[in-house]
Amino acid sequence: MATEDPTSKAASLVGQEYEVEVGSVAHGGHCVARTPEGRVLFVRHTLPGERVLARVTEGREDSRYLRADAVRVLTASKDRVPAPCPYAGPGKCGGCDWQHAKPGAQRRLKGEVLAEQLRALAGLTPEEAGWDGTVEPAPGDKLPPGEVPAWRTRVQYAIDEEGRAGLRRHRSHEVEPVERCLIAAETVTELGIERRTWPGIAGVEVAAATGSHDRMVVLTPRPGERLPLVELDRPVSVMRGEESRGRGGETPVHRVHGRAFVRERADGRTWRVSGGGFWQGHREAAGLLVDAVMRGLTPRKGEMALDLYCGAGLFAGALADRVGEAGAVLGIEASQRAVVDARHNLADFPRVRVEQGTVARVLPKTGITQADLVVLDPPRAGAGREVVTRIAGLGARRVAYVACDPAALARDLAHFRESGYEPRFLRAFDLFPMTQHLECVAILQPARGASTAQ
């Protein structure tokens, strides 16, 4: 939501400094404070209980609230540590929100945000949502303060006007050039993307398969520029860029590397994921989420299941394997590239089909009026009331909702409650260490006495 009217003639407060006491954490990677006049201030690079000098980065005299950075810490929290990354801090890279917090404190802050969103938007306490209040670290990520888990297997570098690779600054299109991203997996770092210049290139995307050296590099040239021949720092097969003409509104990209996909392993299967296709960025995420979803759904032989927003088919494949030859699975995905991957990945399941299009448009056209199980893994904005109402009308015995945004999750849980579904349990995972983000899996079931079939 915009903080100000672009036509307003009110004076800008950018650069104004306030000495403030910092209050609770808020959704978005910042904490809440108030100016001496009582105006709300969302402050980054601070922690609850601190006293800081906050410098306004966005806002005018008529703004409902202001955004600010903590440029000096006057009284530090016991949870504060020196940021391990030299690019973390006011005015620098916007990718990591909590580099200055101990790992345990990061998870606690994320848990507080999730609890508040559940209360405010879903009307649920953590207990009512079936959540014990913990945010679980991924295997291998529970490290001492000062050590950073190199978890990120997918990195999108922005390229500045001088051809330097970097990452975007917070709420900005400006590029912060970096020599190394600490949270990037070693198989990404060793390609040397940050150590060379990229004239004529707007972006470089790297995808590194978990547990192998299977990697893909995708280049997006600037408008009107020709793609150069690229040599990377590691011995990978390199080819002159080949255009992949996107359809359905997808951005055309150019690729260098031997092929336009990587092979991932999860749930005992190999998954092809093309450039521009979705796969969880954390090296452990796919396995953790499949396990949580399948444990929650307890699929049975012969059941009918839906995988909505199915991507490359991860959950659809896991469901198909468990419902067996007598069961059936339908996947729906908007991205044409992802649908091609999903159909390839699921070709050995004769009772699985994947349809291309938005869930809101395709689901009503399938003719399906009943399902036993539903998995939905919507984009950050969530599924929305229309889709939730239609899912609830299928009368599924259980629904698994995979969410990367706690506010969207809470809003959709409220819609499910209106449609007769209640949470059975919820788990939260810290699959984005050093950032504000977390991943949740909520398992829902029909409320007692509720009639869900429509």
Tab-separated table of C-alpha atoms in Angstrom:
chain	number	residue	atom	x	y	z
A	1	MET	CA	0.000	0.000	0.000
A	2	ALA	CA	1.380	3.429	-0.937
A	3	THR	CA	2.388	5.636	1.968
A	4	GLU	CA	1.621	8.893	0.225
A	5	ASP	CA	-0.381	10.573	-2.502
A	6	PRO	CA	1.962	11.187	-5.481
A	7	THR	CA	0.081	14.434	-6.260
A	8	SER	CA	0.552	15.768	-2.736
A	9	LYS	CA	2.567	18.954	-2.275
A	10	ALA	CA	3.400	18.136	1.350
A	11	ALA	CA	7.060	18.478	2.267
A	12	SER	CA	9.220	15.368	2.114
A	13	LEU	CA	10.588	14.058	5.393
A	14	VAL	CA	13.279	11.904	3.753
A	15	GLY	CA	16.523	12.397	5.660
A	16	GLN	CA	14.811	13.565	8.844
A	17	GLU	CA	16.231	11.797	11.908
A	18	TYR	CA	14.439	10.748	15.082
A	19	GLU	CA	15.733	9.187	18.278
A	20	VAL	CA	13.184	6.482	19.073
A	21	GLU	CA	12.413	3.511	21.304
A	22	VAL	CA	11.781	0.456	19.127
A	23	GLY	CA	8.668	-1.611	19.734
A	24	SER	CA	7.434	-4.901	18.328
A	25	VAL	CA	8.397	-6.568	15.065
A	26	ALA	CA	6.045	-6.098	12.101
A	27	HIS	CA	5.437	-7.997	8.875
A	28	GLY	CA	7.929	-6.769	6.293
A	29	GLY	CA	11.332	-7.035	7.981
A	30	HIS	CA	11.077	-3.986	10.206
A	31	CYS	CA	10.019	-2.976	13.696
A	32	VAL	CA	7.499	-0.371	14.830
A	33	ALA	CA	8.443	2.863	16.531
A	34	ARG	CA	6.845	6.275	16.939
A	35	THR	CA	8.221	9.725	16.382
A	36	PRO	CA	8.024	12.220	19.258
A	37	GLU	CA	4.850	13.535	17.569
A	38	GLY	CA	3.304	10.058	17.654
A	39	ARG	CA	3.601	9.185	13.973
A	40	VAL	CA	4.189	5.509	13.164
A	41	LEU	CA	7.692	4.725	11.963
A	42	PHE	CA	8.613	1.372	10.357
A	43	VAL	CA	12.315	0.968	11.077
A	44	ARG	CA	14.678	-1.520	9.414
A	45	HIS	CA	18.043	-2.724	10.775
A	46	THR	CA	16.854	-2.663	14.373
A	47	LEU	CA	15.372	-5.065	16.948
A	48	PRO	CA	12.582	-4.799	19.538
A	49	GLY	CA	13.624	-3.002	22.717
A	50	GLU	CA	16.465	-1.036	21.154
A	51	ARG	CA	16.921	2.710	21.191
A	52	VAL	CA	18.148	3.960	17.812
A	53	LEU	CA	18.621	6.993	15.656
A	54	ALA	CA	16.231	6.423	12.755
A	55	ARG	CA	16.607	8.236	9.421
A	56	VAL	CA	13.493	8.521	7.247
A	57	THR	CA	13.791	6.836	3.836
A	58	GLU	CA	10.188	7.308	2.641
A	59	GLY	CA	7.398	9.656	3.652
A	60	ARG	CA	6.076	13.197	3.706
A	61	GLU	CA	4.321	15.380	6.212
A	62	ASP	CA	0.936	14.008	5.118
A	63	SER	CA	1.986	10.333	5.037
A	64	ARG	CA	0.054	7.930	7.261
A	65	TYR	CA	3.340	6.379	8.301
A	66	LEU	CA	7.052	6.725	7.564
A	67	ARG	CA	9.758	4.225	6.634
A	68	ALA	CA	13.208	4.564	8.139
A	69	ASP	CA	16.584	2.917	8.674
A	70	ALA	CA	18.326	2.644	12.035
A	71	VAL	CA	21.574	4.469	11.231
A	72	ARG	CA	22.924	4.390	14.792
A	73	VAL	CA	22.178	1.978	17.640
A	74	LEU	CA	22.141	3.801	20.982
A	75	THR	CA	20.983	0.897	23.166
A	76	ALA	CA	21.448	-2.572	21.642
A	77	SER	CA	19.313	-5.666	22.101
A	78	LYS	CA	20.917	-8.779	23.585
A	79	ASP	CA	19.906	-10.474	20.324
A	80	ARG	CA	22.024	-8.165	18.169
A	81	VAL	CA	25.192	-9.418	16.442
A	82	PRO	CA	27.478	-7.715	13.924
A	83	ALA	CA	26.068	-8.342	10.448
A	84	PRO	CA	28.280	-11.024	8.825
A	85	CYS	CA	27.643	-9.607	5.347
A	86	PRO	CA	29.402	-6.353	4.400
A	87	TYR	CA	26.482	-5.468	2.102
A	88	ALA	CA	23.853	-5.615	4.871
A	89	GLY	CA	22.833	-2.316	6.410
A	90	PRO	CA	21.136	1.005	5.723
A	91	GLY	CA	21.123	1.907	2.046
A	92	LYS	CA	22.740	-1.371	0.991
A	93	CYS	CA	21.436	-4.717	-0.293
A	94	GLY	CA	17.752	-5.276	0.418
A	95	GLY	CA	17.880	-9.067	0.300
A	96	CYS	CA	18.572	-9.894	3.966
A	97	ASP	CA	16.479	-8.267	6.686
A	98	TRP	CA	17.886	-9.899	9.839
A	99	GLN	CA	21.657	-10.213	9.369
A	100	HIS	CA	22.032	-8.246	12.606
A	101	ALA	CA	20.031	-10.755	14.702
A	102	LYS	CA	21.090	-14.046	16.245
A	103	PRO	CA	19.695	-17.052	14.335
A	104	GLY	CA	17.399	-18.048	17.187
A	105	ALA	CA	16.133	-14.475	17.451
A	106	GLN	CA	15.397	-14.422	13.718
A	107	ARG	CA	13.147	-17.458	14.065
A	108	ARG	CA	11.473	-15.994	17.134
A	109	LEU	CA	10.757	-12.735	15.284
A	110	LYS	CA	9.264	-14.637	12.356
A	111	GLY	CA	7.093	-16.576	14.778
A	112	GLU	CA	5.839	-13.336	16.340
A	113	VAL	CA	4.922	-12.004	12.894
A	114	LEU	CA	3.050	-15.192	11.989
A	115	ALA	CA	1.159	-15.191	15.295
A	116	GLU	CA	0.137	-11.562	14.829
A	117	GLN	CA	-1.063	-12.137	11.258
A	118	LEU	CA	-3.111	-15.143	12.372
A	119	ARG	CA	-4.758	-13.077	15.115
A	120	ALA	CA	-5.327	-9.943	13.048
A	121	LEU	CA	-6.405	-11.431	9.709
A	122	ALA	CA	-7.750	-14.907	10.507
A	123	GLY	CA	-9.060	-14.337	14.030
A	124	LEU	CA	-7.058	-17.344	15.214
A	125	THR	CA	-4.715	-17.796	18.128
A	126	PRO	CA	-1.697	-20.016	17.449
A	127	GLU	CA	-3.406	-22.767	19.462
A	128	GLU	CA	-6.586	-22.474	17.361
A	129	ALA	CA	-4.463	-22.725	14.213
A	130	GLY	CA	-2.886	-25.931	15.535
A	131	TRP	CA	0.558	-24.336	15.769
A	132	ASP	CA	2.916	-24.743	18.710
A	133	GLY	CA	4.583	-21.385	18.050
A	134	THR	CA	7.941	-22.663	16.821
A	135	VAL	CA	9.615	-21.843	13.527
A	136	GLU	CA	11.654	-24.878	12.576
A	137	PRO	CA	15.153	-24.495	11.082
A	138	ALA	CA	16.064	-26.632	8.099
A	139	PRO	CA	18.654	-29.384	8.611
A	140	GLY	CA	22.139	-27.898	8.631
A	141	ASP	CA	20.987	-24.323	9.230
A	142	LYS	CA	21.265	-24.256	13.020
A	143	LEU	CA	24.620	-22.463	13.132
A	144	PRO	CA	26.331	-20.303	15.773
A	145	PRO	CA	25.906	-16.504	15.619
A	146	GLY	CA	28.167	-14.988	12.976
A	147	GLU	CA	27.946	-18.019	10.678
A	148	VAL	CA	25.654	-17.806	7.669
A	149	PRO	CA	24.017	-20.878	6.072
A	150	ALA	CA	24.690	-20.958	2.327
A	151	TRP	CA	21.186	-22.164	1.508
A	152	ARG	CA	20.170	-20.287	-1.628
A	153	THR	CA	20.401	-22.411	-4.780
A	154	ARG	CA	18.673	-19.830	-6.992
A	155	VAL	CA	19.969	-16.282	-7.310
A	156	GLN	CA	18.792	-13.512	-9.617
A	157	TYR	CA	21.543	-10.953	-10.048
A	158	ALA	CA	20.758	-7.474	-11.295
A	159	ILE	CA	23.379	-5.771	-13.458
A	160	ASP	CA	24.144	-2.071	-13.064
A	161	GLU	CA	25.021	0.415	-15.814
A	162	GLU	CA	28.712	-0.456	-15.499
A	163	GLY	CA	28.052	-4.160	-16.030
A	164	ARG	CA	28.602	-5.139	-12.385
A	165	ALA	CA	26.530	-7.927	-10.841
A	166	GLY	CA	24.695	-7.220	-7.638
A	167	LEU	CA	21.382	-7.287	-5.800
A	168	ARG	CA	18.625	-4.692	-5.497
A	169	ARG	CA	18.571	-2.249	-2.629
A	170	HIS	CA	15.512	-2.237	-0.393
A	171	ARG	CA	12.379	-0.959	-2.189
A	172	SER	CA	14.545	0.291	-5.038
A	173	HIS	CA	15.620	-0.542	-8.573
A	174	GLU	CA	19.171	0.560	-7.717
A	175	VAL	CA	21.804	-2.173	-7.745
A	176	GLU	CA	24.194	-2.876	-4.870
A	177	PRO	CA	27.242	-4.493	-6.529
A	178	VAL	CA	28.534	-7.453	-4.512
A	179	GLU	CA	31.647	-9.610	-4.610
A	180	ARG	CA	29.819	-12.502	-2.957
A	181	CYS	CA	26.353	-13.239	-1.604
A	182	LEU	CA	26.869	-15.101	1.684
A	183	ILE	CA	23.562	-16.948	1.559
A	184	ALA	CA	24.195	-18.255	-1.978
A	185	ALA	CA	25.056	-21.941	-2.234
A	186	GLU	CA	28.682	-22.746	-2.998
A	187	THR	CA	27.666	-24.221	-6.359
A	188	VAL	CA	26.304	-20.777	-7.260
A	189	THR	CA	29.242	-18.802	-5.884
A	190	GLU	CA	31.894	-20.857	-7.678
A	191	LEU	CA	30.542	-19.811	-11.096
A	192	GLY	CA	32.087	-16.395	-10.517
A	193	ILE	CA	29.099	-14.323	-11.648
A	194	GLU	CA	30.053	-11.439	-9.339
A	195	ARG	CA	33.712	-11.438	-10.419
A	196	ARG	CA	33.170	-10.508	-14.058
A	197	THR	CA	31.408	-7.685	-15.881
A	198	TRP	CA	28.259	-8.102	-17.970
A	199	PRO	CA	28.071	-5.392	-20.637
A	200	GLY	CA	24.692	-5.214	-22.337
A	201	ILE	CA	23.073	-7.544	-19.790
A	202	ALA	CA	20.145	-6.575	-17.542
A	203	GLY	CA	20.050	-9.693	-15.364
A	204	VAL	CA	21.758	-13.014	-14.688
A	205	GLU	CA	19.805	-15.870	-13.137
A	206	VAL	CA	21.614	-18.879	-11.698
A	207	ALA	CA	19.951	-22.139	-10.699
A	208	ALA	CA	22.069	-24.830	-9.057
A	209	ALA	CA	20.538	-28.245	-8.444
A	210	THR	CA	20.686	-29.473	-4.871
A	211	GLY	CA	23.353	-32.063	-4.169
A	212	SER	CA	25.044	-31.936	-7.581
A	213	HIS	CA	26.907	-29.630	-9.965
A	214	ASP	CA	23.981	-29.492	-12.364
A	215	ARG	CA	23.606	-25.747	-13.008
A	216	MET	CA	21.943	-23.332	-15.374
A	217	VAL	CA	22.733	-19.707	-16.151
A	218	VAL	CA	20.097	-17.549	-17.827
A	219	LEU	CA	20.921	-14.109	-19.247
A	220	THR	CA	18.465	-11.322	-19.985
A	221	PRO	CA	19.963	-8.677	-22.313
A	222	ARG	CA	19.130	-5.010	-22.127
A	223	PRO	CA	16.647	-3.833	-24.777
A	224	GLY	CA	18.366	-3.567	-28.155
A	225	GLU	CA	21.561	-5.281	-26.995
A	226	ARG	CA	23.045	-8.433	-28.528
A	227	LEU	CA	23.958	-11.303	-26.293
A	228	PRO	CA	27.742	-11.841	-25.995
A	229	LEU	CA	29.613	-15.129	-25.985
A	230	VAL	CA	30.177	-15.869	-22.305
A	231	GLU	CA	32.968	-17.734	-20.566
A	232	LEU	CA	32.386	-18.578	-16.918
A	233	ASP	CA	35.005	-19.159	-14.236
A	234	ARG	CA	34.155	-22.844	-13.888
A	235	PRO	CA	34.314	-25.597	-16.523
A	236	VAL	CA	30.685	-25.710	-17.648
A	237	SER	CA	29.355	-26.154	-21.153
A	238	VAL	CA	28.830	-22.654	-22.538
A	239	MET	CA	26.965	-21.736	-25.681
A	240	ARG	CA	26.042	-18.579	-27.504
A	241	GLY	CA	22.771	-17.265	-26.150
A	242	GLU	CA	19.673	-18.819	-27.588
A	243	GLU	CA	16.395	-16.978	-27.367
A	244	SER	CA	13.474	-18.696	-25.735
A	245	ARG	CA	10.354	-16.905	-26.889
A	246	GLY	CA	8.038	-16.683	-23.930
A	247	ARG	CA	4.304	-16.992	-24.357
A	248	GLY	CA	1.407	-16.097	-22.171
A	249	GLY	CA	3.039	-12.903	-20.911
A	250	GLU	CA	6.298	-14.589	-19.868
A	251	THR	CA	9.441	-12.526	-20.397
A	252	PRO	CA	11.709	-13.737	-23.225
A	253	VAL	CA	15.077	-14.800	-21.843
A	254	HIS	CA	18.421	-15.844	-23.248
A	255	ARG	CA	20.457	-18.679	-21.836
A	256	VAL	CA	24.049	-19.724	-21.637
A	257	HIS	CA	24.961	-23.213	-20.529
A	258	GLY	CA	24.444	-26.531	-22.207
A	259	ARG	CA	20.690	-26.814	-21.621
A	260	ALA	CA	17.794	-24.743	-20.369
A	261	PHE	CA	16.979	-26.770	-17.252
A	262	VAL	CA	18.438	-28.405	-14.156
A	263	ARG	CA	17.550	-31.741	-12.591
A	264	GLU	CA	16.466	-31.703	-8.953
A	265	ARG	CA	15.999	-34.651	-6.588
A	266	ALA	CA	13.142	-34.838	-4.098
A	267	ASP	CA	10.815	-37.513	-2.719
A	268	GLY	CA	12.854	-40.230	-4.422
A	269	ARG	CA	12.351	-38.821	-7.929
A	270	THR	CA	14.172	-36.589	-10.410
A	271	TRP	CA	12.473	-33.372	-11.464
A	272	ARG	CA	13.295	-31.254	-14.506
A	273	VAL	CA	13.018	-27.522	-13.799
A	274	SER	CA	13.479	-25.101	-16.711
A	275	GLY	CA	14.787	-21.555	-16.673
A	276	GLY	CA	12.073	-19.286	-15.337
A	277	GLY	CA	10.339	-22.265	-13.712
A	278	PHE	CA	9.607	-22.398	-9.980
A	279	TRP	CA	11.513	-24.534	-7.490
A	280	GLN	CA	12.116	-23.816	-3.835
A	281	GLY	CA	15.332	-21.863	-3.323
A	282	HIS	CA	16.481	-23.580	-0.128
A	283	ARG	CA	18.445	-26.772	-0.679
A	284	GLU	CA	16.290	-28.687	1.858
A	285	ALA	CA	12.926	-27.093	1.106
A	286	ALA	CA	11.448	-29.497	-1.430
A	287	GLY	CA	11.986	-32.567	0.735
A	288	LEU	CA	10.818	-30.866	3.936
A	289	LEU	CA	7.630	-29.529	2.380
A	290	VAL	CA	6.687	-32.772	0.631
A	291	ASP	CA	7.140	-34.637	3.895
A	292	ALA	CA	5.028	-32.124	5.845
A	293	VAL	CA	2.257	-32.095	3.237
A	294	MET	CA	2.068	-35.877	2.851
A	295	ARG	CA	2.119	-36.453	6.613
A	296	GLY	CA	-0.718	-33.981	6.968
A	297	LEU	CA	-2.865	-35.334	4.132
A	298	THR	CA	-2.242	-39.070	4.722
A	299	PRO	CA	-3.178	-39.997	1.109
A	300	ARG	CA	-4.960	-43.301	0.586
A	301	LYS	CA	-4.976	-45.648	-2.364
A	302	GLY	CA	-7.656	-44.794	-4.897
A	303	GLU	CA	-8.222	-41.190	-3.827
A	304	MET	CA	-8.757	-38.206	-6.141
A	305	ALA	CA	-6.377	-35.296	-5.478
A	306	LEU	CA	-5.747	-31.802	-6.828
A	307	ASP	CA	-2.401	-29.978	-6.931
A	308	LEU	CA	-3.185	-26.308	-7.541
A	309	TYR	CA	-0.415	-23.891	-8.580
A	310	CYS	CA	1.529	-27.100	-9.202
A	311	GLY	CA	4.748	-25.707	-10.724
A	312	ALA	CA	6.985	-28.509	-11.970
A	313	GLY	CA	4.673	-31.102	-10.386
A	314	LEU	CA	6.393	-31.812	-7.072
A	315	PHE	CA	3.274	-32.349	-4.943
A	316	ALA	CA	1.327	-33.896	-7.838
A	317	GLY	CA	4.019	-36.550	-8.195
A	318	ALA	CA	4.117	-37.237	-4.482
A	319	LEU	CA	0.326	-37.575	-4.429
A	320	ALA	CA	0.257	-39.811	-7.518
A	321	ASP	CA	2.823	-42.140	-5.997
A	322	ARG	CA	0.689	-42.528	-2.869
A	323	VAL	CA	-2.858	-42.745	-4.303
A	324	GLY	CA	-1.687	-45.458	-6.688
A	325	GLU	CA	-3.014	-46.643	-10.024
A	326	ALA	CA	-6.604	-46.587	-8.778
A	327	GLY	CA	-6.303	-42.932	-7.800
A	328	ALA	CA	-6.058	-39.795	-9.920
A	329	VAL	CA	-4.360	-36.399	-9.684
A	330	LEU	CA	-5.072	-33.138	-11.505
A	331	GLY	CA	-2.488	-30.353	-11.530
A	332	ILE	CA	-3.192	-26.746	-12.553
A	333	GLU	CA	-0.428	-24.243	-13.280
A	334	ALA	CA	-0.401	-20.841	-15.017
A	335	SER	CA	3.186	-20.874	-16.338
A	336	GLN	CA	3.499	-22.620	-19.678
A	337	ARG	CA	7.155	-23.507	-19.041
A	338	ALA	CA	6.262	-25.096	-15.716
A	339	VAL	CA	3.422	-27.068	-17.312
A	340	VAL	CA	5.832	-28.493	-19.912
A	341	ASP	CA	8.143	-29.526	-17.071
A	342	ALA	CA	5.315	-30.992	-15.002
A	343	ARG	CA	4.014	-33.086	-17.894
A	344	HIS	CA	7.544	-34.349	-18.534
A	345	ASN	CA	8.124	-35.116	-14.861
A	346	LEU	CA	4.810	-36.935	-14.435
A	347	ALA	CA	4.730	-38.799	-17.753
A	348	ASP	CA	5.016	-42.199	-16.050
A	349	PHE	CA	1.774	-41.633	-14.112
A	350	PRO	CA	-1.097	-42.451	-16.498
A	351	ARG	CA	-3.704	-41.155	-14.039
A	352	VAL	CA	-2.173	-37.684	-13.723
A	353	ARG	CA	-3.010	-34.753	-15.942
A	354	VAL	CA	-1.783	-31.156	-15.849
A	355	GLU	CA	-3.815	-28.216	-17.181
A	356	GLN	CA	-2.352	-24.834	-18.078
A	357	GLY	CA	-4.009	-21.619	-16.886
A	358	THR	CA	-4.946	-19.800	-13.703
A	359	VAL	CA	-6.662	-21.824	-11.011
A	360	ALA	CA	-9.596	-19.398	-10.928
A	361	ARG	CA	-10.201	-19.906	-14.666
A	362	VAL	CA	-9.341	-23.580	-15.159
A	363	LEU	CA	-10.762	-25.264	-12.050
A	364	PRO	CA	-14.415	-24.455	-12.849
A	365	LYS	CA	-13.949	-25.808	-16.394
A	366	THR	CA	-12.584	-29.205	-15.340
A	367	GLY	CA	-16.005	-30.563	-14.447
A	368	ILE	CA	-14.627	-31.801	-11.124
A	369	THR	CA	-17.233	-31.449	-8.376
A	370	GLN	CA	-15.601	-33.581	-5.700
A	371	ALA	CA	-12.071	-34.373	-4.512
A	372	ASP	CA	-10.595	-36.218	-1.570
A	373	LEU	CA	-7.424	-34.146	-1.156
A	374	VAL	CA	-6.259	-30.718	-2.273
A	375	VAL	CA	-2.805	-29.144	-2.187
A	376	LEU	CA	-2.447	-25.467	-3.000
A	377	ASP	CA	0.838	-23.591	-3.115
A	378	PRO	CA	-0.222	-20.143	-4.364
A	379	PRO	CA	2.038	-17.176	-5.143
A	380	ARG	CA	2.824	-14.611	-2.475
A	381	ALA	CA	-0.521	-12.830	-2.897
A	382	GLY	CA	-2.400	-15.971	-1.843
A	383	ALA	CA	-5.354	-17.793	-3.393
A	384	GLY	CA	-8.167	-15.376	-2.583
A	385	ARG	CA	-11.797	-15.810	-1.599
A	386	GLU	CA	-13.072	-17.009	-5.011
A	387	VAL	CA	-10.561	-19.870	-5.282
A	388	VAL	CA	-10.900	-20.841	-1.616
A	389	THR	CA	-14.697	-20.992	-1.895
A	390	ARG	CA	-14.457	-23.256	-4.932
A	391	ILE	CA	-11.933	-25.545	-3.210
A	392	ALA	CA	-14.143	-25.810	-0.134
A	393	GLY	CA	-17.076	-26.764	-2.373
A	394	LEU	CA	-15.234	-29.915	-3.450
A	395	GLY	CA	-15.700	-31.408	0.005
A	396	ALA	CA	-12.117	-32.644	0.389
A	397	ARG	CA	-11.412	-34.494	3.617
A	398	ARG	CA	-8.149	-32.580	3.937
A	399	VAL	CA	-6.543	-29.546	2.326
A	400	ALA	CA	-2.829	-28.685	2.497
A	401	TYR	CA	-2.012	-24.996	2.105
A	402	VAL	CA	1.668	-24.182	1.460
A	403	ALA	CA	2.343	-20.486	2.048
A	404	CYS	CA	5.348	-18.208	1.669
A	405	ASP	CA	3.585	-15.142	3.109
A	406	PRO	CA	1.969	-15.151	6.572
A	407	ALA	CA	-0.483	-12.365	5.751
A	408	ALA	CA	-1.786	-14.139	2.633
A	409	LEU	CA	-2.011	-17.386	4.590
A	410	ALA	CA	-4.020	-15.730	7.363
A	411	ARG	CA	-6.419	-14.057	4.908
A	412	ASP	CA	-7.051	-17.341	3.118
A	413	LEU	CA	-7.503	-19.221	6.400
A	414	ALA	CA	-10.263	-16.724	7.201
A	415	HIS	CA	-11.877	-17.492	3.835
A	416	PHE	CA	-11.644	-21.221	4.543
A	417	ARG	CA	-13.322	-20.729	7.922
A	418	GLU	CA	-16.182	-18.910	6.206
A	419	SER	CA	-16.495	-21.911	3.872
A	420	GLY	CA	-16.556	-24.513	6.627
A	421	TYR	CA	-12.891	-25.543	6.982
A	422	GLU	CA	-10.699	-25.229	10.049
A	423	PRO	CA	-6.973	-25.770	10.646
A	424	ARG	CA	-5.988	-29.207	11.880
A	425	PHE	CA	-2.393	-28.187	12.409
A	426	LEU	CA	0.178	-25.736	11.111
A	427	ARG	CA	3.957	-25.920	10.818
A	428	ALA	CA	6.334	-23.042	10.111
A	429	PHE	CA	9.781	-23.457	8.559
A	430	ASP	CA	12.694	-21.025	8.380
A	431	LEU	CA	13.569	-21.738	4.748
A	432	PHE	CA	14.882	-18.207	4.154
A	433	PRO	CA	17.518	-17.597	6.867
A	434	MET	CA	18.687	-13.990	7.307
A	435	THR	CA	15.521	-12.674	5.623
A	436	GLN	CA	12.036	-11.858	6.920
A	437	HIS	CA	10.448	-14.706	4.963
A	438	LEU	CA	9.255	-18.087	6.178
A	439	GLU	CA	7.294	-21.001	4.738
A	440	CYS	CA	4.210	-22.527	6.330
A	441	VAL	CA	2.191	-25.685	5.801
A	442	ALA	CA	-1.380	-25.596	7.110
A	443	ILE	CA	-3.525	-28.733	7.060
A	444	LEU	CA	-7.259	-28.031	7.025
A	445	GLN	CA	-10.296	-30.239	7.427
A	446	PRO	CA	-14.078	-29.729	7.455
A	447	ALA	CA	-15.244	-28.135	10.674
A	448	ARG	CA	-17.437	-30.311	12.843
A	449	GLY	CA	-20.991	-30.118	11.651
A	450	ALA	CA	-20.052	-28.005	8.612
A	451	SER	CA	-21.473	-28.764	5.161
A	452	THR	CA	-18.747	-28.062	2.602
A	453	ALA	CA	-20.124	-29.652	-0.556
A	454	GLN	CA	-21.912	-27.182	-2.814
